[in-house]
Amino acid sequence: MLSRKCPWPSACVQFGRGYDSRDTYTDRTLYLSERTGETSDANTLYVASARVANEHATRSADVTKKWSENVYRDPLPSSDFRIKKKIIHPGEVNRVRELREGVVVTHTDHPNLFLWDIERQPHRKDTSSKGVESNVPDLTLVGHQANAEYAVESAEEGKIIASGGKDKLVLIWQMEDYETLLSSKNSHLLNRTILRGHSDTVEGLAFNPEDSRRLCSGGDDRCVFFWDSRKSAATGKINDAHQGDVNCVDWSHNGMYIASGGADHRIRIWDVRQLSQSSEVTSFADLREHTGQINEVQFQPCRNSSVLGSCAEDGQVLLWDIAQVESDSKSSTGGEIPSLLLFRHYGHQYAVSEFQWSTVPDDPWTIASVSEDEEGATLQIWRLLDLIYSSPVDAANILRSEGM
């Protein structure tokens, strides 16, 4: 639906909780980063508003616009995409997670995590001046002994934050009284829990959506660990989960499945109910349609959904329906369009850094994705056509209602 070229590379994109819905469109809050490297321009965290057409409410101007009308360079009217706030970040933003509406935590190339209350932060119009000072975070989360760059997640509306890093640790911070923390003179918060087990960098984390005391982590040691934050040792472990680094993990919203993505270009699905620390575990689905290392896996945020999304260095975002594995005795191994593959998004030309499903309950099939291109980045917001995910009967009814 929307595509926008950004002047600098971006490693992350996230929908915010804020949105304003009208008859034909919804204004969605987006968090986006700019990674400026060694230039004089500052690394920036953007808070933006993107106008997304509601389902079945496409504008005629969008349908008739031709590709020759410079669509790639400036595809959106100014009213469709605008920057609401710029925050100069101390270092490049590798990951951003919204804890509650307007409050985010960021990962950078540093041991510390930074927490930002967007309303409290000043808007920085000039980010290109040499030597410009960074914004000061509202709270700094300390505890890592080495850089913690990518693995970060939250639970219970941001009251719990977990992070992994090059120190091979998983750390957990408790944020029970956020306002008290911000009003105190102490702007640093030490982690409450340390989970030890990994023998190399922790790259990905995911909480159990049904129990925030349980979480899993994946790392460069090729392992996936399972944790209970009340216990010092791991409650489960998958050795050699991938033939290379485990880059990302996610936990399905019904609590039954774990997805892991690796540097081996593969996505593997594990049944949590079959896991124990002493048993030999095998994945029940091994998805091999990507041709580059996996950067992100994420289950659709609906309790009854069996759909998984993935993005990779090959420039693709793929959507899978793992419920099909119950009717297929064999998992996907390539070839024609495999039965688990629901949709293939070819909109990006370069490696897709990150994607995220819509968090609006009435719009579960909209996705934001960002790629790091040879020059800059490309942000896209797109929605799956309802004919693709509907049952044959529902699809036929949709076509009849459209007069087809």
Coordinates of N, CA and C in Angstrom, one line a residue, residues 176-184:
E176 N 8.0 -2.1 37.6 CA 6.6 -2.0 38.2 C 6.1 -0.6 38.3
D177 N 6.9 0.3 38.7 CA 6.4 1.7 38.9 C 7.2 2.6 38.0
Y178 N 6.8 2.7 36.8 CA 7.5 3.5 35.8 C 7.6 5.0 36.2
E179 N 6.5 5.6 36.6 CA 6.5 7.0 37.0 C 7.5 7.3 38.1
T180 N 7.5 6.4 39.1 CA 8.4 6.6 40.3 C 9.9 6.6 39.8
L181 N 10.2 5.7 38.9 CA 11.5 5.6 38.3 C 11.9 6.8 37.6
L182 N 11.0 7.4 36.8 CA 11.4 8.6 36.1 C 11.5 9.8 37.0
S183 N 10.7 9.9 38.1 CA 10.8 11.0 38.9 C 11.9 11.0 39.9
S184 N 12.6 9.8 40.1 CA 13.7 9.7 41.0 C 14.9 10.3 40.4

